[in-house]
Coordinates of C-alpha atoms in Angstrom, one line a residue:
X1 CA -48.8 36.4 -22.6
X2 CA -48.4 34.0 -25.6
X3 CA -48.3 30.3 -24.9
X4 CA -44.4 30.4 -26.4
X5 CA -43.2 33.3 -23.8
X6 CA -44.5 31.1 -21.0
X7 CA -42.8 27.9 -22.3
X8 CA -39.7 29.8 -22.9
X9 CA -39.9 31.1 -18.6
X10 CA -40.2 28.2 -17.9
X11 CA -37.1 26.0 -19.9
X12 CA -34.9 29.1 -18.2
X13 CA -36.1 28.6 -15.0
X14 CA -35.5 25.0 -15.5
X15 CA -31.9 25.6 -17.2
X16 CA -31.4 28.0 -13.9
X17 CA -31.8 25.3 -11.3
X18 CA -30.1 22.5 -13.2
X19 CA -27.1 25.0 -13.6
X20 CA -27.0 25.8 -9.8
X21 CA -27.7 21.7 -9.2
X22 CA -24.4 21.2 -11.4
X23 CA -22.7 24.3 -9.4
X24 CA -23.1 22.8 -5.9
X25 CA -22.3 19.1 -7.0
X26 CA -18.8 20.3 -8.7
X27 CA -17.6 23.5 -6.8
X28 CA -17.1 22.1 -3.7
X29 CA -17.9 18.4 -1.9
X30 CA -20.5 18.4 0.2
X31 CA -20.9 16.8 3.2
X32 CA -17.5 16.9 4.1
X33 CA -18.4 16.4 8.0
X34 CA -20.8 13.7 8.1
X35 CA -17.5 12.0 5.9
X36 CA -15.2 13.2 8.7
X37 CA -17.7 11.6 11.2
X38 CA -17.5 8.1 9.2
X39 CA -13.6 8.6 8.6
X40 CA -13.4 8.6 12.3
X41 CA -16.0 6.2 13.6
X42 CA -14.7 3.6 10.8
X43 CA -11.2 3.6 11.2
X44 CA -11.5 4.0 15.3
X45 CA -13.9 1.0 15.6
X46 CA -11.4 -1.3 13.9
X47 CA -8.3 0.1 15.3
X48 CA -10.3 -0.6 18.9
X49 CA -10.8 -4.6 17.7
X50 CA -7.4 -4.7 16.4
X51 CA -6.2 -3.9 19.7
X52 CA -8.5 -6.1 21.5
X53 CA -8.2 -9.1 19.1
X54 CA -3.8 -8.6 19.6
X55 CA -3.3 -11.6 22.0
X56 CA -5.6 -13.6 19.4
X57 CA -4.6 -12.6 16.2
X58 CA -2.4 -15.8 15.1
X59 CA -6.0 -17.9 15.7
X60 CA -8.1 -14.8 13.8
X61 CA -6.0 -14.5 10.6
X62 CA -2.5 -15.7 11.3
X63 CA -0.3 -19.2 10.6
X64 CA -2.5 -20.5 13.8
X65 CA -6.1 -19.9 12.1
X66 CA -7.9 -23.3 12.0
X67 CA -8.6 -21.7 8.5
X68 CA -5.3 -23.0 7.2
X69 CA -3.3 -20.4 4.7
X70 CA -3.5 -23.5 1.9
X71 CA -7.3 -23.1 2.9
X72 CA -7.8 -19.9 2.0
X73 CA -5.8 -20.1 -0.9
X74 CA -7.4 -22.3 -2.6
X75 CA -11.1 -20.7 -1.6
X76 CA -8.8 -17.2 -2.8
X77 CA -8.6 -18.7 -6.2
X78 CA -12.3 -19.3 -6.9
X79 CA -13.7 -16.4 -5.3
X80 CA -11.0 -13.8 -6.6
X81 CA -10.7 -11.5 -3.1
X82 CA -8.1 -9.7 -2.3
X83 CA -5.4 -10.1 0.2
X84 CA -1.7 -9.1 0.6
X85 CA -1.5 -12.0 3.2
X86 CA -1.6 -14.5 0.1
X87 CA 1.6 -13.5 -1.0
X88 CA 3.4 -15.1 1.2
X89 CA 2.6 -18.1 3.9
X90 CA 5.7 -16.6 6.6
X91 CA 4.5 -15.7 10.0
X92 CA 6.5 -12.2 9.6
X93 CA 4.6 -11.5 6.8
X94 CA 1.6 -11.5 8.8
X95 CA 2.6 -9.8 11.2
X96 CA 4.0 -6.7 9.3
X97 CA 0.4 -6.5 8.0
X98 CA -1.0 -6.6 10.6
X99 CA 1.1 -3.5 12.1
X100 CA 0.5 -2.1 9.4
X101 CA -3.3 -1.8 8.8
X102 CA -3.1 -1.3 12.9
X103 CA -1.1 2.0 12.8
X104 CA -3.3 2.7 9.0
X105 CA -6.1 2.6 11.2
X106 CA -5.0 5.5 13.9
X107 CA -3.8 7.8 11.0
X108 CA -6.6 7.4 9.3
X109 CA -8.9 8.3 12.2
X110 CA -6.5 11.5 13.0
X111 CA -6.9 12.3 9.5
X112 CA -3.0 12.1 8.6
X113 CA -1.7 12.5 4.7
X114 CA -5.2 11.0 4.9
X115 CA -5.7 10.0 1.1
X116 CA -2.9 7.6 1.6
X117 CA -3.5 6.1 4.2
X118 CA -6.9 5.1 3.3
X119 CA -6.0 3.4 0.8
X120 CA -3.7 1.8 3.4
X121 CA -6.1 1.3 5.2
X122 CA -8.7 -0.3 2.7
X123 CA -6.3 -3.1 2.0
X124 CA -5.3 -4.0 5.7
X125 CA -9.3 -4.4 6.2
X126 CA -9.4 -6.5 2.7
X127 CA -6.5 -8.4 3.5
X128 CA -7.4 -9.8 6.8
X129 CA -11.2 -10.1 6.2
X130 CA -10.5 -11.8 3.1
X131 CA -8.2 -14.2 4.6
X132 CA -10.4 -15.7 7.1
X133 CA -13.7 -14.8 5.8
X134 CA -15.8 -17.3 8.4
X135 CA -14.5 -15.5 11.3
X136 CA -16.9 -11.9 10.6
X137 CA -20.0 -11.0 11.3
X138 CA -22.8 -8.0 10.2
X139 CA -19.9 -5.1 11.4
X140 CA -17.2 -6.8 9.9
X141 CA -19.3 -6.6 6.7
X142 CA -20.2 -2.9 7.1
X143 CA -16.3 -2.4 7.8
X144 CA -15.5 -3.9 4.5
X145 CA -17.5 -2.1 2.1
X146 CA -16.8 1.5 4.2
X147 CA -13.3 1.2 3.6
X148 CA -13.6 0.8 -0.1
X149 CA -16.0 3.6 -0.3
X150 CA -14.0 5.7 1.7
X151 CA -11.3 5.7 -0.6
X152 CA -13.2 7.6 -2.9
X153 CA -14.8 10.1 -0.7
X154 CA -13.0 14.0 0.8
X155 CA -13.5 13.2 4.2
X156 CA -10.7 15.5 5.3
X157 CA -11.5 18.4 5.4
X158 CA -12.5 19.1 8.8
X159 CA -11.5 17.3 11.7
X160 CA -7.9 16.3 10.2
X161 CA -4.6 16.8 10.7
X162 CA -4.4 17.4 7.1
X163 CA -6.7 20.3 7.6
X164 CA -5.6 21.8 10.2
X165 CA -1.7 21.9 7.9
X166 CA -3.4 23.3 5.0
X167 CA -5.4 25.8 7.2
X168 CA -1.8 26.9 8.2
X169 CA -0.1 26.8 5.5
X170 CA -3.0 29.4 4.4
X171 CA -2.4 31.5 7.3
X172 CA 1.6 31.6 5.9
X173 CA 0.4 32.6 2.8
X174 CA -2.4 35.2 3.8
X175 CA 1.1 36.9 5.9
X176 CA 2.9 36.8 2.8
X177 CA 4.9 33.9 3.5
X178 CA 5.5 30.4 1.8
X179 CA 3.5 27.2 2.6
X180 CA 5.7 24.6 4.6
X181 CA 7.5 22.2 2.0
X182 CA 6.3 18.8 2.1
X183 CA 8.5 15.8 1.7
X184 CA 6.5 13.2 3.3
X185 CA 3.4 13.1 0.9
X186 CA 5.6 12.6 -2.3
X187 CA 7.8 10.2 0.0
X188 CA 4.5 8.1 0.7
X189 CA 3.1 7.9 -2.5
X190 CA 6.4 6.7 -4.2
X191 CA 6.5 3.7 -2.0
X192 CA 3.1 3.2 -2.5
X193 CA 3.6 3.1 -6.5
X194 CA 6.7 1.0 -5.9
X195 CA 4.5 -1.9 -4.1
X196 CA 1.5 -1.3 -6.5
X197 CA 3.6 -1.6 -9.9
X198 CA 5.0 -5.7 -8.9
X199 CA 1.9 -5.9 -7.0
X200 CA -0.2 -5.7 -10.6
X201 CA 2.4 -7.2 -12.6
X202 CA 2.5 -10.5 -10.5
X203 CA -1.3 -10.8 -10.4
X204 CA -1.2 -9.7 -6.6
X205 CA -4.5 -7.9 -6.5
X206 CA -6.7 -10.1 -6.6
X207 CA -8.8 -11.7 -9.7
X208 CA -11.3 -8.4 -10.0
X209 CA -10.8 -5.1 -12.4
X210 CA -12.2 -2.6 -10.2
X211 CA -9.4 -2.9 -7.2
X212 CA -6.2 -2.5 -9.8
X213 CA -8.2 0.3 -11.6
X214 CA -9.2 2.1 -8.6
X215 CA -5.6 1.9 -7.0
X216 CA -4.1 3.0 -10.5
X217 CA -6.4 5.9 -11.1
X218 CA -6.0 7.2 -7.6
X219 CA -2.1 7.2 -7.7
X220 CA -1.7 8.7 -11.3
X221 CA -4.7 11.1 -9.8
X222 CA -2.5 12.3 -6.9
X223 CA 0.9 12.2 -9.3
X224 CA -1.0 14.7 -11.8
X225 CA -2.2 17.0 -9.3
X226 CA 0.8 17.0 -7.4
X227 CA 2.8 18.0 -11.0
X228 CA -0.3 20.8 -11.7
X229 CA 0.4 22.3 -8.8
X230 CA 3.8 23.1 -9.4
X231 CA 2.4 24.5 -13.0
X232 CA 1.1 28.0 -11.9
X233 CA -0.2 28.0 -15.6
X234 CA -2.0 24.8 -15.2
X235 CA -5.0 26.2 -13.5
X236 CA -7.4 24.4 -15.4
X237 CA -6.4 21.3 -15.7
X238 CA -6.4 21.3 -11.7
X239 CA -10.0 22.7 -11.7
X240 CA -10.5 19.5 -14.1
X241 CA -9.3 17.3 -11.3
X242 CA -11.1 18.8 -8.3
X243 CA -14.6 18.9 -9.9
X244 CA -13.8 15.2 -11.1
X245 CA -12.7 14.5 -7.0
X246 CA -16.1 16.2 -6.0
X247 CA -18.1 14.2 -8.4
X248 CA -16.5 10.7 -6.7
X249 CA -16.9 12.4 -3.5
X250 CA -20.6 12.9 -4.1
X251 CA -21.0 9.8 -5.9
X252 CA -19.3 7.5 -2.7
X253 CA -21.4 9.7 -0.2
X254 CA -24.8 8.3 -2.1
X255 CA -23.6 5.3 -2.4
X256 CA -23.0 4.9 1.6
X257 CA -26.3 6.1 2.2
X258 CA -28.3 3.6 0.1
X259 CA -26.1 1.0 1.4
X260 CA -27.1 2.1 4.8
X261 CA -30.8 2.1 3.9
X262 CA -30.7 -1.4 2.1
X263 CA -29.1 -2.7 5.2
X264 CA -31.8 -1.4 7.3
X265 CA -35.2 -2.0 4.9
X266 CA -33.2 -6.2 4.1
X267 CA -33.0 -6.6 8.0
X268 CA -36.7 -5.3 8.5
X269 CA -38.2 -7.0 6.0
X270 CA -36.5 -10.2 6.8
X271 CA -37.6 -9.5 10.3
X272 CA -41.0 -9.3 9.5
X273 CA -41.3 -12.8 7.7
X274 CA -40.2 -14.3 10.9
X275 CA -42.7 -15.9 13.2
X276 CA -40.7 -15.0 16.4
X277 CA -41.0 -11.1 15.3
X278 CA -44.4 -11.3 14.2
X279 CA -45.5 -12.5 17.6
X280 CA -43.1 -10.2 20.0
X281 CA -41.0 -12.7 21.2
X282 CA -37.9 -12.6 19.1
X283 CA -35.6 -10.7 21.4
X284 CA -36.4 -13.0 24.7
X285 CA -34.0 -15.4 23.2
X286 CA -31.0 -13.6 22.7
X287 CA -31.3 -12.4 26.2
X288 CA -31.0 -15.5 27.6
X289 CA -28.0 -16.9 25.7
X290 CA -25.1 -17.0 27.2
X291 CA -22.9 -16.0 24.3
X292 CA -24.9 -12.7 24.0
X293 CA -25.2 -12.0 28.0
X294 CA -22.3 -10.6 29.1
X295 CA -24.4 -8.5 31.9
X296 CA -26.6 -11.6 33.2
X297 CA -28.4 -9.1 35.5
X298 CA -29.5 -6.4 33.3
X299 CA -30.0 -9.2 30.6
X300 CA -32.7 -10.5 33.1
X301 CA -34.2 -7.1 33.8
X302 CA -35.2 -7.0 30.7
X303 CA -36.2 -10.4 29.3
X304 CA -38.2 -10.6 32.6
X305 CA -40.7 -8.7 31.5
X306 CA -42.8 -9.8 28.3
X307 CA -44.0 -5.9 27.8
X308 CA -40.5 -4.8 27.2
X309 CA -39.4 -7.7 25.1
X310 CA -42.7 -7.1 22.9
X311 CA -42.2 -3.4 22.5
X312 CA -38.8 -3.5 22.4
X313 CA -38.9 -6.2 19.6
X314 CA -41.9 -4.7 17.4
X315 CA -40.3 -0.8 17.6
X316 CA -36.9 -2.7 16.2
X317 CA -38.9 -3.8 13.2
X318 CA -40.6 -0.5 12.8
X319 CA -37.8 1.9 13.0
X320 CA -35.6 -0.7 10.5
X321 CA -38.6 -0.7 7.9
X322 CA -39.3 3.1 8.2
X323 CA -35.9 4.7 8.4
X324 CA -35.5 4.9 4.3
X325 CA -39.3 6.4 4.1
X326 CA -38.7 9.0 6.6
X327 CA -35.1 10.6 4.5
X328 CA -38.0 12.7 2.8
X329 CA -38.6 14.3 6.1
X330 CA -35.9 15.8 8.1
X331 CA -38.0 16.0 11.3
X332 CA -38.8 12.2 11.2
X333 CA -35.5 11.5 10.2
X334 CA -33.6 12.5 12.7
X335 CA -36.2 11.2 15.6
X336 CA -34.8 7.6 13.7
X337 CA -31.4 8.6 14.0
X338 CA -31.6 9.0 17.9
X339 CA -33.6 5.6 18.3
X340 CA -31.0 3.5 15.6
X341 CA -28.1 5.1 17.8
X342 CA -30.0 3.9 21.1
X343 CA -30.6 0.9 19.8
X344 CA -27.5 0.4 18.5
X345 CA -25.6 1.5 22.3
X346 CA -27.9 -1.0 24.0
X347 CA -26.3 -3.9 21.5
X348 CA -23.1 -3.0 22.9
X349 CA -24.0 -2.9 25.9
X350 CA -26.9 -5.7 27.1
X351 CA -26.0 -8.4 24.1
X352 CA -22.4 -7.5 24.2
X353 CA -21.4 -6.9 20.3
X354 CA -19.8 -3.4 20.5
X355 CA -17.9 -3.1 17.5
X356 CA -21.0 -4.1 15.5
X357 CA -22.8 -1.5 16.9
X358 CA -20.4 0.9 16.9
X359 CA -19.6 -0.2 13.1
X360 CA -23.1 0.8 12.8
X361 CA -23.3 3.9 14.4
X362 CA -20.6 5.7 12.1
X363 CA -22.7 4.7 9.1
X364 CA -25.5 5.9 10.5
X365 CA -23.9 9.0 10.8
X366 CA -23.8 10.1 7.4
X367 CA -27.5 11.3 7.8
X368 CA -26.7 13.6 11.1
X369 CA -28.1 16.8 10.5
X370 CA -24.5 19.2 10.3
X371 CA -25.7 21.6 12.5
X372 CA -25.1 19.5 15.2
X373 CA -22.3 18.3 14.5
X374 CA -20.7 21.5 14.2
X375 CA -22.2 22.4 17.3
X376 CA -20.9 19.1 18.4
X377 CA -17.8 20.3 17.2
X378 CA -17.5 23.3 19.0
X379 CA -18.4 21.6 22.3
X380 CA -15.3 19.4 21.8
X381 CA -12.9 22.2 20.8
X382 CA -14.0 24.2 23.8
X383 CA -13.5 21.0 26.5
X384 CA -10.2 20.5 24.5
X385 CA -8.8 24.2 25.5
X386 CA -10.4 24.2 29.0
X387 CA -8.6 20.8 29.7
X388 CA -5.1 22.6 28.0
X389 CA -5.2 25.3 30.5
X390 CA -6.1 23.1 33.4
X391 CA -2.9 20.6 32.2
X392 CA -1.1 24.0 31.9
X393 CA -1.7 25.1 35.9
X394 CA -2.8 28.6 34.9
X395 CA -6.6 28.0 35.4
X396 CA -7.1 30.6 32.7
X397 CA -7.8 29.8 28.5
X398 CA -4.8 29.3 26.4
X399 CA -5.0 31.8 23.8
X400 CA -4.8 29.9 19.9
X401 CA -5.0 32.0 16.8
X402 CA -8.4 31.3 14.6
X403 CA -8.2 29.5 11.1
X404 CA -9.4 31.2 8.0
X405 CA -12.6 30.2 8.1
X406 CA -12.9 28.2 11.3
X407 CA -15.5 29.8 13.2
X408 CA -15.4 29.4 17.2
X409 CA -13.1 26.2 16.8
X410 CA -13.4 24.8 13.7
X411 CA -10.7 24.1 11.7
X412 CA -12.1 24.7 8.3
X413 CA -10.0 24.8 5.2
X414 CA -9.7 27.9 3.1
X415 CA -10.8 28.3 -0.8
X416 CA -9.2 25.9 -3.0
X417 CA -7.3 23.9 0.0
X418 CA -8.1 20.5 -0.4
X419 CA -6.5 18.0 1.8
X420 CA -8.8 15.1 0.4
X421 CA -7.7 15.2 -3.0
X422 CA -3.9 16.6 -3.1
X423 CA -1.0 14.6 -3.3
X424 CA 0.1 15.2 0.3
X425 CA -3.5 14.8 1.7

């Protein structure tokens, strides 16, 4: 075989892998349930602090902040951020924001019209985080930048109430039926274009590019495919738009996971230069502070013994150095996952900071393998029915009709449905 034959194999194997490479990034998003995960685990960790931080939340970010609204405004002006609570100084004002990014939060975690609101969603978090910047720590930061990236991402899919509509709306069609009309998604993205359009013309976004183009692009994005849609000749153009969602769904997915692993490798390295670290010591002191011993006892238990503290201290390190390393190994990989999560749930629990950890936690789990979590998935649909029947006195399984698609209780979407993209998603 001549030298040319074997260089030709070879540039058509080559042009054979980077063809099914384009294929798999374009046809359909990937990941779409370690995105439902992070929707969930996101929008549910700062619903949960909303909640908590109610009684307090004049003294957080309201008129009552010792970070005075004249304050912020004139840190606003020279950093450029982004708040809706800016536009106005009245106490009602910030209190209709904060309703709003409360009850943004819930849909977003039940995966409602879910496109919406997480934009929604994303500017509740901005506005109030924004607004009192001094008053957040490392979760508060991880919060911030998983609501912009969420924006971007299809993380409806599975595990939504938009799914689970467009799975029936499928099952409609498959009996030769119509899908449901929808009102509310056209409803929600009008008043969403009527607050964005004085929003930019006044200068209300903030002193950046990037939020007023991403808002723009993702509301003329949903008005154009809500229009192609009722264009059965328009199939291209709508197979423009959902390869062009896949790429930014791809693209915010890789994104979140070198975020993750910067956060990780900054915070081991950092650790390492320190002399408490380097010598084992570093988590005795934490233990014994009262600010971060809300379990004095257990606290004790462990920073009564200098073994513990030492190996708890150096396999911290170790794990946060290794974890971006080990992504070229699944094995390993997941053995890190299980550790960060532990590590993470005894945060919570010994030094008290829950919604850090749990912050951390759902951007961890954008690496969980998805086996498990549709086998984790499953689990939770069958304690759902078993707890339906018990609530429905019969003692025997209520009987639910399967999805296209869904498996033993998942509620996957059929071909072409796309709650994450579409106008009413």
């Amino acid at each position: 075989m001549s030298a040319s034959t074997q260089a030709g194999g070879v540039v058509r194997r080559v042009d054979r892998s980077l063809a099914r490479a384009v294929q798999r990034v374009t046809a359909a998003p990937l990941g779409t349930y370690q995105s439902a995960v992070l929707r969930i685990g996101v929008s549910a960790t700062y619903l949960l602090f909303l909640l908590r931080e109610l009684p307090h939340r004049r003294e957080l970010y309201g008129p009552d902040s010792p970070w005075h609204w004249d304050m912020a405004r004139q840190l606003i002006s020279d950093n450029e951020a982004f708040t809706v609570l800016m536009w106005s100084d009245s106490a009602l004002w910030f209190e209709v924001v904060y309703a709003v990014t409360l009850v943004s939060a819930g849909l977003l975690m039940v995966g409602w019209r879910t496109r919406a609101t997480s934009v929604v969603f994303m500017a509740g978090v901005l506005s109030l985080q924004n607004r009192s910047i001094f008053m957040g720590d490392g979760g508060d930061n991880v919060i911030h930048l998983m609501a912009i990236y969420l924006v971007l991402t299809r993380c409806a899919r599975v595990w939504s109430l938009d799914a689970r509509r467009e799975a029936r709306n499928a099952v409609r069609v498959a009996e030769g039926g119509r899908p449901a009309p929808d009102r509310v998604g056209p409803a929600l993205w009008t008043v969403l274009g009527v607050v964005l359009l004085p929003a930019t013309l006044m200068g209300g976004l903030g002193g950046t590019w990037w939020l007023p183009v991403l808002l723009w692009i993702l509301w003329l994005g949903n008005g154009a495919w809500w229009a192609l849609n009722r264009l059965p000749s328009a199939r291209e153009p709508r197979l423009l738009l959902d390869v062009l969602a896949n790429l930014a769904h791809h693209a915010a997915l890789l994104v979140i996971m070198a975020e993750v692993c910067l956060i990780y490798a900054t915070a081991g390295w950092y650790k390492i230069q320190g002399s408490r670290w380097q010598d084992g010591t570093a988590l005795y002191y934490p233990l014994n502070l009262d600010y971060f011993t809300p379990w004095p006892g257990l606290s004790g238990v462990f920073a009564s013994s200098a073994l513990v503290v030492m190996a708890l201290t150096y396999l911290t390190v170790v794990v946060q150095v290794a974890f971006p390393f080990t992504l070229f190994n699944r094995k390993v990989k997941n053995v890190l996952l299980v550790l960060m999560i532990g590590e993470h749930a005894g945060i919570a629990v010994i030094l008290g900071l829950p919604f850090f950890s749990l912050a951390m936690i759902a951007a961890d789990a954008v690496f969980l393998p998805t086996v498990f979590l549709v086998w984790l998935g499953g689990r939770a649909t069958r304690g759902r029915r078993r707890l339906f029947s018990r609530a429905d006195g019969s003692g025997t399984r209520i009987p639910r009709p399967r999805r296209p698609g869904g498996g033993d209780g998942q509620e996957a979407l059929p071909p072409g449905a796309d709650p994450g993209h579409t106008l009413v998603g």
